[in-house]
């Protein structure tokens, strides 16, 4: 008899249905990829953090008062259904965009809003720490409810 602390069940029919549901999720992902409904971002620093852009200032534009002109971008304007975040070569988080939005919406007051400045594309967004990324991916509170 398997140990209770292992993730092993004895209900073949339930396990088969669970596995088929997972296969359907992967098929949906592949179909969305083929249709161009995937947003891909990458972590250059391999630190497990995930930056989610919310607005940007392309080419450091400023208004007549000298203030930066911010435009919605990233998660706020994407038409993608899947968000893929490459954390290191050949390793990535694959997240439904709606799950990511659910997480951001429910945690916006405690997330670290940050500024990423570069020479030609300043950006605002949320910097998720590794434990927050894990919470977003595992916590049922962010599941997508299909009506």
PDB file of N, CA, C and O in Angstrom, residues 67-112:
ATOM      1  N   UNK A  67       6.364  66.127 -18.148  1.00  0.00           N
ATOM      2  CA  UNK A  67       5.999  64.878 -17.486  1.00  0.00           C
ATOM      3  C   UNK A  67       5.994  63.735 -18.497  1.00  0.00           C
ATOM      4  O   UNK A  67       5.629  63.922 -19.663  1.00  0.00           O
ATOM      5  N   UNK A  68       6.372  62.565 -18.028  1.00  0.00           N
ATOM      6  CA  UNK A  68       6.368  61.399 -18.911  1.00  0.00           C
ATOM      7  C   UNK A  68       4.940  61.049 -19.323  1.00  0.00           C
ATOM      8  O   UNK A  68       4.004  61.176 -18.546  1.00  0.00           O
ATOM      9  N   UNK A  69       4.796  60.604 -20.556  1.00  0.00           N
ATOM     10  CA  UNK A  69       3.501  60.183 -21.086  1.00  0.00           C
ATOM     11  C   UNK A  69       3.431  58.665 -20.964  1.00  0.00           C
ATOM     12  O   UNK A  69       4.158  57.949 -21.649  1.00  0.00           O
ATOM     13  N   UNK A  70       2.564  58.188 -20.088  1.00  0.00           N
ATOM     14  CA  UNK A  70       2.424  56.757 -19.849  1.00  0.00           C
ATOM     15  C   UNK A  70       1.250  56.213 -20.643  1.00  0.00           C
ATOM     16  O   UNK A  70       0.197  56.829 -20.710  1.00  0.00           O
ATOM     17  N   UNK A  71       1.453  55.044 -21.238  1.00  0.00           N
ATOM     18  CA  UNK A  71       0.405  54.372 -21.998  1.00  0.00           C
ATOM     19  C   UNK A  71       0.205  52.973 -21.419  1.00  0.00           C
ATOM     20  O   UNK A  71       1.176  52.324 -21.011  1.00  0.00           O
ATOM     21  N   UNK A  72      -1.040  52.506 -21.409  1.00  0.00           N
ATOM     22  CA  UNK A  72      -1.292  51.137 -20.978  1.00  0.00           C
ATOM     23  C   UNK A  72      -0.537  50.187 -21.895  1.00  0.00           C
ATOM     24  O   UNK A  72      -0.442  50.412 -23.104  1.00  0.00           O
ATOM     25  N   UNK A  73      -0.012  49.120 -21.316  1.00  0.00           N
ATOM     26  CA  UNK A  73       0.733  48.131 -22.097  1.00  0.00           C
ATOM     27  C   UNK A  73       0.720  46.805 -21.354  1.00  0.00           C
ATOM     28  O   UNK A  73       0.102  46.662 -20.301  1.00  0.00           O
ATOM     29  N   UNK A  74       1.426  45.841 -21.900  1.00  0.00           N
ATOM     30  CA  UNK A  74       1.588  44.552 -21.239  1.00  0.00           C
ATOM     31  C   UNK A  74       0.279  43.865 -20.942  1.00  0.00           C
ATOM     32  O   UNK A  74      -0.586  43.719 -21.804  1.00  0.00           O
ATOM     33  N   UNK A  75       0.104  43.472 -19.701  1.00  0.00           N
ATOM     34  CA  UNK A  75      -1.070  42.713 -19.270  1.00  0.00           C
ATOM     35  C   UNK A  75      -2.362  43.509 -19.468  1.00  0.00           C
ATOM     36  O   UNK A  75      -3.429  42.937 -19.638  1.00  0.00           O
ATOM     37  N   UNK A  76      -2.272  44.832 -19.488  1.00  0.00           N
ATOM     38  CA  UNK A  76      -3.470  45.667 -19.652  1.00  0.00           C
ATOM     39  C   UNK A  76      -4.001  45.708 -21.076  1.00  0.00           C
ATOM     40  O   UNK A  76      -5.150  46.095 -21.287  1.00  0.00           O
ATOM     41  N   UNK A  77      -3.179  45.337 -22.045  1.00  0.00           N
ATOM     42  CA  UNK A  77      -3.622  45.451 -23.439  1.00  0.00           C
ATOM     43  C   UNK A  77      -3.492  44.148 -24.230  1.00  0.00           C
ATOM     44  O   UNK A  77      -3.897  44.095 -25.390  1.00  0.00           O
ATOM     45  N   UNK A  78      -2.948  43.119 -23.623  1.00  0.00           N
ATOM     46  CA  UNK A  78      -2.715  41.887 -24.368  1.00  0.00           C
ATOM     47  C   UNK A  78      -4.015  41.256 -24.854  1.00  0.00           C
ATOM     48  O   UNK A  78      -5.043  41.338 -24.184  1.00  0.00           O
ATOM     49  N   UNK A  79      -3.947  40.654 -26.021  1.00  0.00           N
ATOM     50  CA  UNK A  79      -5.062  39.869 -26.557  1.00  0.00           C
ATOM     51  C   UNK A  79      -4.758  38.373 -26.427  1.00  0.00           C
ATOM     52  O   UNK A  79      -5.543  37.542 -26.883  1.00  0.00           O
ATOM     53  N   UNK A  80      -3.631  38.067 -25.801  1.00  0.00           N
ATOM     54  CA  UNK A  80      -3.221  36.679 -25.624  1.00  0.00           C
ATOM     55  C   UNK A  80      -4.123  35.979 -24.614  1.00  0.00           C
ATOM     56  O   UNK A  80      -4.716  36.619 -23.737  1.00  0.00           O
ATOM     57  N   UNK A  81      -4.197  34.689 -24.726  1.00  0.00           N
ATOM     58  CA  UNK A  81      -4.923  33.889 -23.740  1.00  0.00           C
ATOM     59  C   UNK A  81      -3.957  33.149 -22.818  1.00  0.00           C
ATOM     60  O   UNK A  81      -4.366  32.677 -21.759  1.00  0.00           O
ATOM     61  N   UNK A  82      -2.689  33.068 -23.219  1.00  0.00           N
ATOM     62  CA  UNK A  82      -1.663  32.413 -22.406  1.00  0.00           C
ATOM     63  C   UNK A  82      -0.468  33.338 -22.255  1.00  0.00           C
ATOM     64  O   UNK A  82      -0.079  34.022 -23.196  1.00  0.00           O
ATOM     65  N   UNK A  83       0.122  33.335 -21.079  1.00  0.00           N
ATOM     66  CA  UNK A  83       1.290  34.151 -20.747  1.00  0.00           C
ATOM     67  C   UNK A  83       2.414  33.170 -20.440  1.00  0.00           C
ATOM     68  O   UNK A  83       2.315  32.382 -19.504  1.00  0.00           O
ATOM     69  N   UNK A  84       3.467  33.198 -21.231  1.00  0.00           N
ATOM     70  CA  UNK A  84       4.599  32.297 -21.005  1.00  0.00           C
ATOM     71  C   UNK A  84       5.772  33.137 -20.532  1.00  0.00           C
ATOM     72  O   UNK A  84       6.157  34.108 -21.183  1.00  0.00           O
ATOM     73  N   UNK A  85       6.312  32.762 -19.393  1.00  0.00           N
ATOM     74  CA  UNK A  85       7.437  33.495 -18.822  1.00  0.00           C
ATOM     75  C   UNK A  85       8.633  32.552 -18.762  1.00  0.00           C
ATOM     76  O   UNK A  85       8.646  31.588 -17.990  1.00  0.00           O
ATOM     77  N   UNK A  86       9.635  32.800 -19.585  1.00  0.00           N
ATOM     78  CA  UNK A  86      10.826  31.965 -19.652  1.00  0.00           C
ATOM     79  C   UNK A  86      11.747  32.370 -18.499  1.00  0.00           C
ATOM     80  O   UNK A  86      12.202  33.511 -18.442  1.00  0.00           O
ATOM     81  N   UNK A  87      11.996  31.435 -17.582  1.00  0.00           N
ATOM     82  CA  UNK A  87      12.805  31.747 -16.401  1.00  0.00           C
ATOM     83  C   UNK A  87      14.269  31.382 -16.580  1.00  0.00           C
ATOM     84  O   UNK A  87      15.136  31.908 -15.885  1.00  0.00           O
ATOM     85  N   UNK A  88      14.561  30.471 -17.503  1.00  0.00           N
ATOM     86  CA  UNK A  88      15.919  30.100 -17.887  1.00  0.00           C
ATOM     87  C   UNK A  88      15.790  29.305 -19.185  1.00  0.00           C
ATOM     88  O   UNK A  88      14.678  28.924 -19.554  1.00  0.00           O
ATOM     89  N   UNK A  89      16.883  29.049 -19.886  1.00  0.00           N
ATOM     90  CA  UNK A  89      16.749  28.339 -21.166  1.00  0.00           C
ATOM     91  C   UNK A  89      15.946  27.039 -21.023  1.00  0.00           C
ATOM     92  O   UNK A  89      16.250  26.202 -20.179  1.00  0.00           O
ATOM     93  N   UNK A  90      14.908  26.919 -21.832  1.00  0.00           N
ATOM     94  CA  UNK A  90      14.051  25.735 -21.882  1.00  0.00           C
ATOM     95  C   UNK A  90      13.208  25.491 -20.640  1.00  0.00           C
ATOM     96  O   UNK A  90      12.617  24.421 -20.494  1.00  0.00           O
ATOM     97  N   UNK A  91      13.127  26.452 -19.722  1.00  0.00           N
ATOM     98  CA  UNK A  91      12.296  26.330 -18.514  1.00  0.00           C
ATOM     99  C   UNK A  91      11.384  27.540 -18.445  1.00  0.00           C
ATOM    100  O   UNK A  91      11.839  28.682 -18.535  1.00  0.00           O
ATOM    101  N   UNK A  92      10.096  27.284 -18.283  1.00  0.00           N
ATOM    102  CA  UNK A  92       9.155  28.399 -18.335  1.00  0.00           C
ATOM    103  C   UNK A  92       7.905  28.133 -17.517  1.00  0.00           C
ATOM    104  O   UNK A  92       7.558  26.985 -17.260  1.00  0.00           O
ATOM    105  N   UNK A  93       7.276  29.223 -17.126  1.00  0.00           N
ATOM    106  CA  UNK A  93       5.955  29.170 -16.517  1.00  0.00           C
ATOM    107  C   UNK A  93       4.959  29.410 -17.644  1.00  0.00           C
ATOM    108  O   UNK A  93       5.125  30.341 -18.433  1.00  0.00           O
ATOM    109  N   UNK A  94       3.928  28.601 -17.699  1.00  0.00           N
ATOM    110  CA  UNK A  94       2.876  28.753 -18.699  1.00  0.00           C
ATOM    111  C   UNK A  94       1.595  29.009 -17.924  1.00  0.00           C
ATOM    112  O   UNK A  94       1.127  28.145 -17.182  1.00  0.00           O
ATOM    113  N   UNK A  95       1.040  30.216 -18.079  1.00  0.00           N
ATOM    114  CA  UNK A  95      -0.060  30.660 -17.231  1.00  0.00           C
ATOM    115  C   UNK A  95      -1.180  31.220 -18.093  1.00  0.00           C
ATOM    116  O   UNK A  95      -0.928  32.083 -18.944  1.00  0.00           O
ATOM    117  N   UNK A  96      -2.403  30.799 -17.871  1.00  0.00           N
ATOM    118  CA  UNK A  96      -3.501  31.457 -18.577  1.00  0.00           C
ATOM    119  C   UNK A  96      -3.533  32.947 -18.182  1.00  0.00           C
ATOM    120  O   UNK A  96      -3.378  33.287 -17.001  1.00  0.00           O
ATOM    121  N   UNK A  97      -3.707  33.809 -19.147  1.00  0.00           N
ATOM    122  CA  UNK A  97      -3.728  35.251 -18.871  1.00  0.00           C
ATOM    123  C   UNK A  97      -4.787  35.581 -17.824  1.00  0.00           C
ATOM    124  O   UNK A  97      -4.548  36.395 -16.932  1.00  0.00           O
ATOM    125  N   UNK A  98      -5.921  34.934 -17.890  1.00  0.00           N
ATOM    126  CA  UNK A  98      -6.987  35.228 -16.927  1.00  0.00           C
ATOM    127  C   UNK A  98      -6.556  34.875 -15.503  1.00  0.00           C
ATOM    128  O   UNK A  98      -6.892  35.577 -14.564  1.00  0.00           O
ATOM    129  N   UNK A  99      -5.796  33.808 -15.337  1.00  0.00           N
ATOM    130  CA  UNK A  99      -5.299  33.448 -13.998  1.00  0.00           C
ATOM    131  C   UNK A  99      -4.353  34.536 -13.492  1.00  0.00           C
ATOM    132  O   UNK A  99      -4.423  34.948 -12.336  1.00  0.00           O
ATOM    133  N   UNK A 100      -3.454  34.997 -14.349  1.00  0.00           N
ATOM    134  CA  UNK A 100      -2.529  36.064 -13.970  1.00  0.00           C
ATOM    135  C   UNK A 100      -3.295  37.327 -13.595  1.00  0.00           C
ATOM    136  O   UNK A 100      -3.005  37.968 -12.579  1.00  0.00           O
ATOM    137  N   UNK A 101      -4.302  37.674 -14.381  1.00  0.00           N
ATOM    138  CA  UNK A 101      -5.115  38.858 -14.068  1.00  0.00           C
ATOM    139  C   UNK A 101      -5.860  38.675 -12.750  1.00  0.00           C
ATOM    140  O   UNK A 101      -5.968  39.616 -11.956  1.00  0.00           O
ATOM    141  N   UNK A 102      -6.387  37.477 -12.513  1.00  0.00           N
ATOM    142  CA  UNK A 102      -7.064  37.205 -11.238  1.00  0.00           C
ATOM    143  C   UNK A 102      -6.111  37.443 -10.079  1.00  0.00           C
ATOM    144  O   UNK A 102      -6.474  38.070  -9.079  1.00  0.00           O
ATOM    145  N   UNK A 103      -4.887  36.954 -10.204  1.00  0.00           N
ATOM    146  CA  UNK A 103      -3.895  37.118  -9.145  1.00  0.00           C
ATOM    147  C   UNK A 103      -3.577  38.597  -8.909  1.00  0.00           C
ATOM    148  O   UNK A 103      -3.569  39.072  -7.779  1.00  0.00           O
ATOM    149  N   UNK A 104      -3.303  39.311  -9.987  1.00  0.00           N
ATOM    150  CA  UNK A 104      -2.956  40.728  -9.854  1.00  0.00           C
ATOM    151  C   UNK A 104      -4.099  41.531  -9.247  1.00  0.00           C
ATOM    152  O   UNK A 104      -3.886  42.377  -8.375  1.00  0.00           O
ATOM    153  N   UNK A 105      -5.306  41.271  -9.703  1.00  0.00           N
ATOM    154  CA  UNK A 105      -6.476  41.998  -9.200  1.00  0.00           C
ATOM    155  C   UNK A 105      -6.675  41.754  -7.700  1.00  0.00           C
ATOM    156  O   UNK A 105      -6.905  42.681  -6.940  1.00  0.00           O
ATOM    157  N   UNK A 106      -6.562  40.527  -7.270  1.00  0.00           N
ATOM    158  CA  UNK A 106      -6.822  40.193  -5.864  1.00  0.00           C
ATOM    159  C   UNK A 106      -5.684  40.604  -4.935  1.00  0.00           C
ATOM    160  O   UNK A 106      -5.890  40.668  -3.728  1.00  0.00           O
ATOM    161  N   UNK A 107      -4.505  40.857  -5.488  1.00  0.00           N
ATOM    162  CA  UNK A 107      -3.351  41.164  -4.641  1.00  0.00           C
ATOM    163  C   UNK A 107      -2.729  42.520  -4.923  1.00  0.00           C
ATOM    164  O   UNK A 107      -1.655  42.820  -4.399  1.00  0.00           O
ATOM    165  N   UNK A 108      -3.391  43.344  -5.707  1.00  0.00           N
ATOM    166  CA  UNK A 108      -2.764  44.592  -6.154  1.00  0.00           C
ATOM    167  C   UNK A 108      -2.291  45.481  -5.012  1.00  0.00           C
ATOM    168  O   UNK A 108      -1.315  46.196  -5.152  1.00  0.00           O
ATOM    169  N   UNK A 109      -2.969  45.447  -3.860  1.00  0.00           N
ATOM    170  CA  UNK A 109      -2.570  46.321  -2.754  1.00  0.00           C
ATOM    171  C   UNK A 109      -1.330  45.838  -2.013  1.00  0.00           C
ATOM    172  O   UNK A 109      -0.710  46.616  -1.294  1.00  0.00           O
ATOM    173  N   UNK A 110      -0.982  44.573  -2.164  1.00  0.00           N
ATOM    174  CA  UNK A 110       0.201  44.086  -1.465  1.00  0.00           C
ATOM    175  C   UNK A 110       1.355  43.726  -2.400  1.00  0.00           C
ATOM    176  O   UNK A 110       2.418  43.339  -1.949  1.00  0.00           O
ATOM    177  N   UNK A 111       1.150  43.881  -3.698  1.00  0.00           N
ATOM    178  CA  UNK A 111       2.223  43.601  -4.655  1.00  0.00           C
ATOM    179  C   UNK A 111       3.143  44.801  -4.792  1.00  0.00           C
ATOM    180  O   UNK A 111       2.728  45.940  -4.589  1.00  0.00           O
ATOM    181  N   UNK A 112       4.374  44.532  -5.174  1.00  0.00           N
ATOM    182  CA  UNK A 112       5.356  45.593  -5.355  1.00  0.00           C
ATOM    183  C   UNK A 112       5.222  46.162  -6.760  1.00  0.00           C
ATOM    184  O   UNK A 112       5.541  45.524  -7.741  1.00  0.00           O
TER     185      UNK A 112
END
